[in-house]
CSV table of C-alpha atoms in Angstrom, one decimal:
chain,number,residue,atom,x,y,z
A,1,MET,CA,-23.3,-14.3,-20.1
A,2,GLN,CA,-25.5,-15.9,-22.8
A,3,GLN,CA,-27.5,-13.9,-25.3
A,4,THR,CA,-31.1,-15.0,-25.6
A,5,GLY,CA,-33.5,-13.4,-28.1
A,6,PRO,CA,-32.9,-10.2,-30.0
A,7,PHE,CA,-29.8,-8.4,-28.7
A,8,ASP,CA,-29.8,-4.7,-28.2
A,9,PRO,CA,-26.4,-3.6,-26.9
A,10,ALA,CA,-27.5,0.0,-26.3
A,11,THR,CA,-30.4,-1.0,-24.0
A,12,MET,CA,-28.2,-3.4,-22.1
A,13,LEU,CA,-25.3,-1.0,-21.6
A,14,GLU,CA,-27.5,2.0,-20.5
A,15,ALA,CA,-29.0,-0.2,-17.8
A,16,ILE,CA,-25.5,-0.4,-16.2
A,17,PRO,CA,-24.7,2.7,-14.1
A,18,GLU,CA,-20.9,2.3,-14.2
A,19,PRO,CA,-18.9,2.9,-17.4
A,20,ALA,CA,-19.4,-0.1,-19.6
A,21,ALA,CA,-18.5,-1.2,-23.1
A,22,LEU,CA,-19.0,-4.2,-25.5
A,23,LEU,CA,-15.7,-5.5,-26.8
A,24,SER,CA,-15.0,-7.7,-29.8
A,25,THR,CA,-12.8,-10.8,-29.5
A,26,GLU,CA,-10.1,-8.6,-31.1
A,27,TYR,CA,-10.1,-6.0,-28.3
A,28,ARG,CA,-12.2,-3.5,-30.4
A,29,VAL,CA,-14.8,-1.3,-28.7
A,30,MET,CA,-18.2,-2.1,-30.4
A,31,ALA,CA,-20.6,-0.1,-28.2
A,32,THR,CA,-20.5,2.0,-25.0
A,33,ASN,CA,-22.9,3.6,-22.5
A,34,GLN,CA,-23.1,7.3,-21.6
A,35,SER,CA,-20.9,6.8,-18.4
A,36,TYR,CA,-18.1,5.2,-20.5
A,37,ARG,CA,-18.2,8.0,-23.1
A,38,ALA,CA,-18.2,10.7,-20.3
A,39,LEU,CA,-15.1,9.1,-18.7
A,40,TYR,CA,-13.0,8.0,-21.8
A,41,ALA,CA,-14.3,9.6,-25.0
A,42,GLY,CA,-14.4,13.3,-24.4
A,43,GLU,CA,-14.1,14.7,-28.0
A,44,ARG,CA,-12.7,11.4,-29.3
A,45,GLU,CA,-14.6,8.7,-31.1
A,46,VAL,CA,-13.9,5.3,-29.4
A,47,ILE,CA,-16.0,2.9,-31.5
A,48,GLY,CA,-13.7,0.7,-33.5
A,49,ARG,CA,-10.6,1.5,-31.4
A,50,THR,CA,-8.9,-1.0,-29.1
A,51,CYS,CA,-9.7,-1.0,-25.4
A,52,TYR,CA,-6.1,-0.9,-24.4
A,53,GLU,CA,-5.5,2.2,-26.6
A,54,VAL,CA,-8.6,4.0,-25.1
A,55,SER,CA,-8.0,3.3,-21.5
A,56,HIS,CA,-4.2,3.0,-21.3
A,57,GLY,CA,-2.8,4.7,-24.4
A,58,TYR,CA,-1.0,1.4,-25.2
A,59,SER,CA,-0.2,0.2,-28.7
A,60,VAL,CA,-0.3,-3.4,-27.6
A,61,PRO,CA,-2.6,-5.4,-25.3
A,62,CYS,CA,-2.1,-5.0,-21.5
A,63,ASP,CA,-0.3,-8.3,-21.0
A,64,GLN,CA,2.3,-7.3,-23.6
A,65,ALA,CA,2.9,-4.0,-21.7
A,66,GLY,CA,3.6,-5.6,-18.3
A,67,GLU,CA,0.1,-5.7,-16.9
A,68,SER,CA,-2.5,-8.5,-16.5
A,69,CYS,CA,-5.1,-8.5,-19.3
A,70,PRO,CA,-8.6,-9.3,-18.1
A,71,LEU,CA,-9.9,-9.9,-21.6
A,72,LYS,CA,-7.2,-12.5,-22.3
A,73,GLU,CA,-7.8,-14.2,-19.0
A,74,CYS,CA,-11.5,-14.1,-19.6
A,75,ARG,CA,-11.1,-15.7,-23.0
A,76,GLN,CA,-8.8,-18.5,-21.6
A,77,SER,CA,-11.0,-19.3,-18.6
A,78,GLY,CA,-14.4,-18.6,-20.0
A,79,GLN,CA,-15.2,-17.1,-16.6
A,80,ARG,CA,-15.7,-13.5,-15.3
A,81,GLN,CA,-12.4,-11.8,-14.4
A,82,ARG,CA,-11.6,-8.8,-12.3
A,83,VAL,CA,-8.3,-6.8,-12.1
A,84,LEU,CA,-7.2,-3.5,-10.8
A,85,HIS,CA,-5.7,-1.2,-13.5
A,86,LEU,CA,-4.4,2.3,-13.8
A,87,HIS,CA,-6.4,4.0,-16.6
A,88,ASN,CA,-5.9,7.3,-18.5
A,89,THR,CA,-9.0,9.6,-18.2
A,90,PRO,CA,-9.6,13.2,-19.0
A,91,TYR,CA,-9.2,13.8,-15.3
A,92,GLY,CA,-5.8,12.2,-15.2
A,93,ASP,CA,-4.7,8.7,-14.2
A,94,GLU,CA,-7.2,6.8,-12.0
A,95,HIS,CA,-7.3,3.4,-10.3
A,96,VAL,CA,-10.1,1.3,-11.9
A,97,ASP,CA,-11.5,-2.1,-11.0
A,98,VAL,CA,-12.1,-3.7,-14.4
A,99,GLU,CA,-14.7,-6.4,-14.6
A,100,MET,CA,-14.7,-8.5,-17.8
A,101,MET,CA,-17.5,-11.0,-18.7
A,102,PRO,CA,-17.6,-13.3,-21.7
A,103,LEU,CA,-20.6,-13.1,-24.0
A,104,THR,CA,-21.8,-16.3,-25.9
A,105,ASP,CA,-24.5,-17.1,-28.3
A,106,ALA,CA,-27.2,-19.7,-28.0
A,107,ARG,CA,-24.7,-22.4,-29.1
A,108,GLY,CA,-22.2,-21.3,-26.5
A,109,ARG,CA,-19.8,-19.7,-29.0
A,110,LEU,CA,-17.8,-16.7,-27.8
A,111,THR,CA,-19.1,-13.5,-29.4
A,112,GLY,CA,-17.4,-10.8,-27.4
A,113,PHE,CA,-17.0,-9.4,-23.9
A,114,LEU,CA,-18.8,-7.0,-21.6
A,115,GLU,CA,-16.4,-4.7,-19.8
A,116,VAL,CA,-17.6,-2.7,-16.7
A,117,MET,CA,-15.4,-0.2,-14.9
A,118,HIS,CA,-15.8,0.2,-11.1
A,119,GLN,CA,-14.4,3.3,-9.5
A,120,VAL,CA,-11.8,2.7,-6.8
A,121,ARG,CA,-12.4,5.2,-4.0
A,122,GLU,CA,-9.7,3.9,-1.6
A,123,ALA,CA,-6.7,5.7,-3.2
A,124,ARG,CA,-5.6,8.3,-5.7
A,125,ALA,CA,-3.0,7.9,-8.5
A,126,GLN,CA,-2.2,11.6,-8.8
A,127,VAL,CA,-0.8,14.4,-6.6
A,128,SER,CA,-3.5,15.2,-3.9
A,129,ASP,CA,-3.7,17.7,-1.2
A,130,GLN,CA,-6.4,15.5,0.6
A,131,GLU,CA,-5.5,13.1,3.4
A,132,GLY,CA,-5.6,9.5,2.1
A,133,LEU,CA,-3.7,6.9,0.2
A,134,VAL,CA,-1.7,7.9,-2.8
A,135,GLY,CA,0.3,5.6,-5.1
A,136,ARG,CA,0.7,3.8,-8.4
A,137,ALA,CA,3.7,1.5,-7.9
A,138,PRO,CA,3.0,-2.3,-8.5
A,139,ALA,CA,3.5,-3.1,-4.8
A,140,PHE,CA,1.0,-0.4,-3.8
A,141,THR,CA,-1.5,-1.5,-6.5
A,142,ARG,CA,-1.3,-5.1,-5.2
A,143,MET,CA,-2.2,-3.9,-1.7
A,144,LEU,CA,-4.9,-1.6,-3.1
A,145,SER,CA,-6.5,-4.5,-5.0
A,146,LEU,CA,-6.9,-6.5,-1.7
A,147,ILE,CA,-8.3,-3.5,0.2
A,148,HIS,CA,-10.8,-2.8,-2.6
A,149,ARG,CA,-12.0,-6.5,-2.5
A,150,ALA,CA,-12.3,-6.5,1.3
A,151,ALA,CA,-14.0,-3.1,1.8
A,152,PRO,CA,-17.6,-4.0,0.9
A,153,SER,CA,-17.6,-7.1,3.1
A,154,GLU,CA,-17.7,-7.6,6.9
A,155,ILE,CA,-14.6,-9.8,6.9
A,156,THR,CA,-11.9,-9.1,9.6
A,157,VAL,CA,-8.8,-7.6,8.0
A,158,LEU,CA,-5.3,-7.9,9.4
A,159,LEU,CA,-2.9,-5.2,8.1
A,160,LEU,CA,0.8,-6.3,8.1
A,161,GLY,CA,3.6,-3.9,7.7
A,162,GLU,CA,6.6,-2.1,9.1
A,163,SER,CA,6.1,0.9,11.4
A,164,GLY,CA,5.4,4.1,9.4
A,165,THR,CA,3.8,2.4,6.3
A,166,GLY,CA,0.4,4.1,6.9
A,167,LYS,CA,-1.6,1.3,8.5
A,168,GLU,CA,-4.2,3.7,10.0
A,169,LEU,CA,-4.6,5.4,6.7
A,170,VAL,CA,-5.3,2.0,5.0
A,171,ALA,CA,-7.7,1.1,7.8
A,172,ARG,CA,-9.6,4.4,7.4
A,173,ALA,CA,-9.7,3.8,3.6
A,174,LEU,CA,-11.3,0.4,4.2
A,175,HIS,CA,-13.9,2.0,6.5
A,176,GLU,CA,-14.7,4.9,4.2
A,177,SER,CA,-15.3,2.5,1.2
A,178,SER,CA,-17.5,0.1,3.3
A,179,PRO,CA,-21.2,0.1,4.0
A,180,ARG,CA,-20.3,1.4,7.5
A,181,ALA,CA,-18.7,4.6,6.2
A,182,ARG,CA,-21.3,6.9,7.8
A,183,ALA,CA,-20.8,5.4,11.2
A,184,PRO,CA,-17.7,6.0,13.5
A,185,PHE,CA,-14.2,4.9,12.8
A,186,VAL,CA,-12.6,4.3,16.2
A,187,THR,CA,-8.8,3.6,16.7
A,188,VAL,CA,-7.6,1.7,19.7
A,189,GLU,CA,-3.8,2.1,20.4
A,190,CYS,CA,-3.2,-1.4,21.8
A,191,SER,CA,0.5,-0.6,22.8
A,192,GLY,CA,-0.8,2.0,25.3
A,193,LEU,CA,-3.3,-0.3,27.0
A,194,SER,CA,-2.2,-1.5,30.4
A,195,GLU,CA,-3.9,-4.4,32.2
A,196,GLY,CA,-5.6,-1.9,34.5
A,197,LEU,CA,-7.0,0.2,31.7
A,198,PHE,CA,-7.8,-2.4,29.1
A,199,GLU,CA,-11.4,-3.3,30.2
A,200,SER,CA,-12.3,0.3,31.2
A,201,GLU,CA,-11.0,1.8,27.9
A,202,LEU,CA,-12.4,-0.9,25.6
A,203,PHE,CA,-15.7,-1.8,27.4
A,204,GLY,CA,-16.4,1.3,29.5
A,205,HIS,CA,-17.5,1.4,33.1
A,206,GLU,CA,-20.5,2.2,35.2
A,207,ARG,CA,-20.7,4.9,37.8
A,208,GLY,CA,-19.1,3.7,41.1
A,209,ALA,CA,-17.4,0.7,39.4
A,210,PHE,CA,-14.1,1.6,41.1
A,211,THR,CA,-12.6,4.5,43.0
A,212,GLY,CA,-12.7,7.6,40.9
A,213,ALA,CA,-15.5,6.3,38.6
A,214,VAL,CA,-17.9,9.3,39.4
A,215,SER,CA,-19.9,8.8,36.2
A,216,ARG,CA,-20.7,6.3,33.5
A,217,LYS,CA,-18.1,6.2,30.7
A,218,LYS,CA,-18.7,4.8,27.3
A,219,GLY,CA,-16.0,2.4,26.1
A,220,LEU,CA,-14.4,2.4,22.6
A,221,VAL,CA,-16.3,-0.7,21.6
A,222,GLU,CA,-19.6,1.1,22.2
A,223,ALA,CA,-18.3,4.3,20.5
A,224,ALA,CA,-17.7,2.2,17.4
A,225,ARG,CA,-21.3,1.0,17.2
A,226,GLY,CA,-22.3,0.5,13.6
A,227,GLY,CA,-18.8,1.5,12.4
A,228,THR,CA,-15.3,0.1,12.3
A,229,LEU,CA,-13.1,-0.7,15.3
A,230,PHE,CA,-9.4,-0.5,14.4
A,231,LEU,CA,-7.0,-2.3,16.8
A,232,ASP,CA,-3.6,-0.8,16.0
A,233,GLU,CA,-0.5,-2.9,17.1
A,234,ILE,CA,-2.6,-5.8,18.3
A,235,GLY,CA,0.6,-7.8,18.8
A,236,GLU,CA,1.3,-5.6,21.8
A,237,ILE,CA,-1.7,-6.8,23.9
A,238,PRO,CA,-0.5,-8.8,26.9
A,239,LEU,CA,-1.3,-12.5,26.8
A,240,SER,CA,-3.4,-12.2,29.9
A,241,LEU,CA,-5.8,-9.8,28.2
A,242,GLN,CA,-6.1,-11.5,24.9
A,243,VAL,CA,-8.8,-13.9,26.1
A,244,LYS,CA,-11.0,-10.9,26.9
A,245,LEU,CA,-10.6,-9.6,23.3
A,246,LEU,CA,-11.2,-13.1,22.0
A,247,ARG,CA,-14.5,-13.4,24.0
A,248,LEU,CA,-15.7,-10.1,22.5
A,249,ILE,CA,-15.0,-11.2,18.9
A,250,GLU,CA,-16.5,-14.7,19.4
A,251,THR,CA,-19.7,-13.7,21.3
A,252,GLY,CA,-20.2,-10.2,19.8
A,253,SER,CA,-21.0,-8.9,23.3
A,254,PHE,CA,-19.2,-7.2,26.1
A,255,ARG,CA,-19.9,-6.1,29.7
A,256,PRO,CA,-18.9,-2.7,31.0
A,257,VAL,CA,-16.8,-2.7,34.2
A,258,GLY,CA,-19.3,-2.7,37.2
A,259,SER,CA,-22.2,-4.0,35.1
A,260,VAL,CA,-23.9,-7.4,35.1
A,261,GLU,CA,-25.8,-6.8,31.9
A,262,PRO,CA,-24.0,-7.8,28.7
A,263,GLN,CA,-24.3,-5.4,25.7
A,264,HIS,CA,-24.4,-6.2,22.1
A,265,ALA,CA,-21.4,-5.1,20.0
A,266,ASP,CA,-21.8,-4.0,16.4
A,267,PHE,CA,-18.6,-3.2,14.6
A,268,ARG,CA,-16.4,-4.3,11.7
A,269,LEU,CA,-12.9,-5.3,13.0
A,270,VAL,CA,-9.7,-4.2,11.4
A,271,CYS,CA,-6.4,-5.0,13.1
A,272,ALA,CA,-2.8,-4.0,12.4
A,273,THR,CA,0.7,-5.1,13.5
A,274,HIS,CA,4.3,-4.7,12.6
A,275,ARG,CA,5.2,-8.0,14.4
A,276,ASP,CA,5.3,-11.6,13.1
A,277,LEU,CA,2.2,-12.9,14.9
A,278,ARG,CA,2.8,-16.5,13.7
A,279,GLN,CA,6.2,-16.4,15.4
A,280,GLN,CA,4.6,-14.9,18.5
A,281,VAL,CA,2.1,-17.8,18.5
A,282,ARG,CA,5.1,-20.3,18.3
A,283,GLU,CA,6.8,-18.5,21.2
A,284,GLY,CA,3.6,-18.5,23.3
A,285,LEU,CA,3.2,-14.7,23.3
A,286,PHE,CA,0.0,-14.6,21.2
A,287,ARG,CA,-3.0,-16.9,21.4
A,288,GLN,CA,-3.4,-19.2,18.4
A,289,ASP,CA,-7.2,-19.0,18.6
A,290,LEU,CA,-7.2,-15.2,18.6
A,291,TYR,CA,-4.7,-15.2,15.7
A,292,TYR,CA,-7.0,-17.3,13.5
A,293,ARG,CA,-9.9,-15.0,14.4
A,294,ILE,CA,-8.2,-11.9,13.3
A,295,SER,CA,-6.2,-13.2,10.3
A,296,ALA,CA,-9.1,-14.1,8.0
A,297,PHE,CA,-7.9,-11.6,5.4
A,298,PRO,CA,-4.3,-10.6,5.8
A,299,VAL,CA,-3.1,-7.6,3.7
A,300,PRO,CA,0.7,-6.9,3.5
A,301,LEU,CA,1.6,-3.2,3.3
A,302,PRO,CA,4.7,-2.5,1.2
A,303,ALA,CA,7.6,-0.6,2.8
A,304,LEU,CA,8.6,2.6,1.1
A,305,HIS,CA,11.7,1.1,-0.4
A,306,GLU,CA,9.5,-1.5,-2.1
A,307,ARG,CA,7.5,1.3,-3.8
A,308,ILE,CA,10.3,3.8,-4.3
A,309,GLU,CA,8.9,4.7,-7.7
A,310,ASP,CA,6.1,6.4,-5.8
A,311,LEU,CA,8.5,8.8,-4.1
A,312,PRO,CA,7.9,11.8,-6.5
A,313,LEU,CA,4.1,11.4,-6.1
A,314,LEU,CA,4.3,11.0,-2.3
A,315,THR,CA,6.6,14.0,-1.8
A,316,ALA,CA,4.5,16.2,-4.0
A,317,SER,CA,1.3,15.2,-2.2
A,318,LEU,CA,2.9,15.5,1.3
A,319,LEU,CA,4.2,19.0,0.5
A,320,GLN,CA,0.7,20.0,-0.5
A,321,ARG,CA,-0.6,18.8,2.9
A,322,LEU,CA,2.1,20.0,5.3
A,323,PRO,CA,2.0,23.4,6.9
A,324,GLY,CA,4.1,25.8,4.8
A,325,GLY,CA,4.6,23.2,2.1
A,326,VAL,CA,2.5,24.6,-0.7
A,327,GLY,CA,4.9,26.0,-3.4
A,328,VAL,CA,7.9,24.2,-1.9
A,329,THR,CA,9.8,21.8,-4.3
A,330,LEU,CA,12.7,19.4,-4.2
A,331,ALA,CA,15.9,20.0,-6.1
A,332,ALA,CA,16.6,17.3,-8.6
A,333,GLN,CA,19.7,16.1,-6.7
A,334,THR,CA,17.7,16.0,-3.5
A,335,LEU,CA,15.1,13.7,-5.0
A,336,ASP,CA,17.9,11.6,-6.5
A,337,LEU,CA,19.4,11.2,-3.0
A,338,LEU,CA,16.1,10.3,-1.5
A,339,GLN,CA,15.5,7.7,-4.2
A,340,HIS,CA,18.7,5.9,-3.1
A,341,TYR,CA,17.8,6.1,0.6
A,342,ALA,CA,16.4,3.0,2.4
A,343,PHE,CA,13.8,4.8,4.6
A,344,PRO,CA,13.8,2.5,7.6
A,345,GLY,CA,11.0,4.8,9.0
A,346,ASN,CA,9.0,4.6,5.8
A,347,ILE,CA,6.4,7.3,5.0
A,348,ARG,CA,6.5,8.7,8.5
A,349,GLU,CA,10.2,9.3,8.1
A,350,LEU,CA,9.6,10.9,4.7
A,351,ARG,CA,7.1,13.2,6.3
A,352,ASN,CA,9.6,14.2,9.0
A,353,ILE,CA,12.3,14.8,6.3
A,354,LEU,CA,10.0,17.1,4.4
A,355,GLU,CA,8.9,19.0,7.5
A,356,ARG,CA,12.5,19.7,8.2
A,357,GLY,CA,13.2,20.7,4.6
A,358,ILE,CA,10.3,23.2,4.6
A,359,LEU,CA,11.8,25.0,7.6
A,360,LEU,CA,15.3,25.1,6.1
A,361,ALA,CA,14.5,26.0,2.5
A,362,ASP,CA,14.4,29.8,2.6
A,363,ASP,CA,13.9,30.0,-1.2
A,364,GLY,CA,11.3,27.2,-1.4
A,365,VAL,CA,13.6,24.6,-2.8
A,366,ILE,CA,14.8,21.7,-0.6
A,367,GLN,CA,18.5,21.2,-1.3
A,368,PRO,CA,20.7,18.2,-0.4
A,369,GLU,CA,22.2,20.2,2.6
A,370,HIS,CA,18.7,20.4,4.1
A,371,LEU,CA,18.5,16.6,4.4
A,372,PRO,CA,19.4,14.7,7.6
A,373,GLN,CA,22.9,13.2,7.6
A,374,GLU,CA,21.7,9.6,7.2
A,375,CYS,CA,20.2,10.5,3.8
A,376,LEU,CA,23.7,11.6,2.6
A,377,GLU,CA,25.7,8.5,3.7
A,378,ILE,CA,25.3,6.6,0.4
A,379,GLN,CA,25.3,9.0,-2.6
A,380,PRO,CA,25.0,8.0,-6.3
A,381,LEU,CA,28.0,8.7,-8.5
A,382,PRO,CA,27.5,12.1,-10.3
A,383,GLN,CA,27.1,11.8,-14.0
A,384,GLN,CA,30.5,13.5,-14.7
A,385,ASP,CA,32.2,10.8,-12.5
A,386,LEU,CA,30.5,8.1,-14.5
A,387,ASP,CA,31.7,9.7,-17.7
A,388,ALA,CA,35.2,9.9,-16.4
A,389,LEU,CA,35.4,6.2,-15.4
A,390,PRO,CA,37.9,4.2,-17.5
A,391,LEU,CA,36.8,1.0,-19.1
A,392,MET,CA,37.6,-1.9,-16.7
A,393,PRO,CA,36.3,-5.4,-15.8
A,394,LEU,CA,33.0,-5.2,-13.9
A,395,ASP,CA,34.4,-7.1,-10.9
A,396,GLN,CA,37.1,-4.3,-10.6
A,397,LEU,CA,34.4,-1.6,-10.8
A,398,GLU,CA,32.4,-3.4,-8.1
A,399,ASN,CA,35.5,-3.7,-5.9
A,400,ARG,CA,36.1,0.1,-6.2
A,401,TYR,CA,32.5,0.9,-5.3
A,402,LEU,CA,32.5,-1.4,-2.3
A,403,GLU,CA,35.7,0.1,-1.0
A,404,GLN,CA,34.2,3.6,-1.2
A,405,VAL,CA,30.8,2.8,0.4
A,406,SER,CA,32.2,0.6,3.1
A,407,ALA,CA,34.7,3.3,4.1
A,408,ARG,CA,32.0,6.0,4.0
A,409,PHE,CA,29.2,4.1,5.7
A,410,SER,CA,29.2,4.4,9.5
A,411,GLY,CA,26.2,2.1,10.3
A,412,GLU,CA,25.9,-1.7,10.8
A,413,ARG,CA,26.9,-4.1,8.0
A,414,ARG,CA,23.4,-5.5,8.0
A,415,GLU,CA,22.0,-2.0,7.1
A,416,LEU,CA,24.6,-1.5,4.4
A,417,ALA,CA,23.7,-4.9,2.8
A,418,ARG,CA,20.0,-3.9,2.8
A,419,ARG,CA,20.8,-0.6,1.1
A,420,LEU,CA,22.9,-2.4,-1.5
A,421,GLY,CA,20.1,-4.9,-2.2
A,422,VAL,CA,22.1,-8.0,-1.2
A,423,SER,CA,22.1,-10.4,1.8
A,424,GLU,CA,24.5,-9.8,4.6
A,425,ARG,CA,26.2,-13.0,3.8
A,426,THR,CA,26.8,-12.0,0.2
A,427,LEU,CA,28.2,-8.6,1.3
A,428,TYR,CA,30.5,-10.3,3.8
A,429,ARG,CA,31.8,-12.7,1.1
A,430,LYS,CA,32.4,-9.8,-1.3
A,431,LEU,CA,34.2,-7.7,1.4
A,432,GLN,CA,36.3,-10.7,2.5
A,433,ARG,CA,37.3,-11.3,-1.2
A,434,LEU,CA,38.2,-7.6,-1.4
A,435,GLN,CA,40.3,-7.8,1.7
A,436,LEU,CA,42.1,-11.0,0.5
A,437,GLY,CA,42.9,-9.2,-2.8
A,438,HIS,CA,44.5,-6.3,-0.9
A,439,GLU,CA,46.6,-8.7,1.2
A,440,THR,CA,47.7,-10.5,-2.0
A,441,ASP,CA,48.6,-7.1,-3.6
A,442,SER,CA,50.5,-6.1,-0.4
A,443,GLY,CA,52.4,-9.4,-0.4
A,444,ASN,CA,53.4,-9.0,-4.0
A,445,ALA,CA,54.6,-5.5,-3.3
A,446,ASP,CA,56.7,-6.6,-0.4
A,447,ALA,CA,58.2,-9.4,-2.4
A,448,GLY,CA,59.1,-7.0,-5.2
A,449,GLY,CA,60.6,-4.5,-2.8
């Protein structure tokens, strides 16, 4: 952005509705608008302070604190930059979309930066009793950044993630942050659509279209008019029916069963799957042309074990939302056990665990004995046990730990490897080495006897 003529920062900033500030090349806040002061200043004076101190409470720039720094990137590229950050505000931590623009004089020399903060409505970074996305872990923030970019557009979004990761919640967040938010959000459970029901459920039918069709029925595509159509588990649609969905997407029209008149479709499409659709394409189970139609903007959803640092926030929020959960807490050891659990069922499984705990915790505190057995199979060493360990080579310590967990774990070796954070091949090699060591020790004992 080039400055031309007399420059009045106050006038320029107040013309921006979002919180905005002028920053020096040394990160200092030079001027702010009323929205910025309302969000960040409170009783504090922010002029002259660094942007990273005001918004993060950092003593060093963001890139030195493990985050991307839009000012540094803007300085290096000379171009506008955007990044999703977690900012400290008087209302607590909030996700903020930071837009940074370079300011230059008439000779093209860099004079400072314009920083504009856009509110992120798709998720919360604090405990919340409202349904919706909650998180602050890096893996969650990466997903949120993609959702926030896609929401204002009409692009088709493909959500990719394991079962239980909250794909419908993400799809709804997309819808509620889009220009179509006031129109319907309609979910289609593709796994439950048989060949006989597919057209009738999706496109509707006219009266008398088939035996039992005593009246006209509106289909889900028509119900989503003006809003968002969410196709959950799209990978489950039989190959024979995929061409009908492809035709709907390509032509933007459909024909109810029993009708000869096509109708115009008006919806934003969001799809989700836990399957590898590219592999299904290679195996001939999913149409390649349909795959390219729905995968314009893929968004990977992190599994719970990939964002385990969000567990305290998620458990507190879920307890606020679940029946009987208000006032219920987790014992410290319970939370510690859950933080070492793999959660193959992801957030859906966490919800089930908490529902069980609420019923069993008579005093309002969920204890380890209230957890399902699978959560107890691999337990961290208590602190007193760690204190009592003698000094020994690390490989011996690893061998002792492997002996204990392999003897205690009753599941498959693949699952044990996943929980230990190593490949199955690595685990096999370590266990084989451990077994050979025992055989050698046994042989030495026999020879000495």
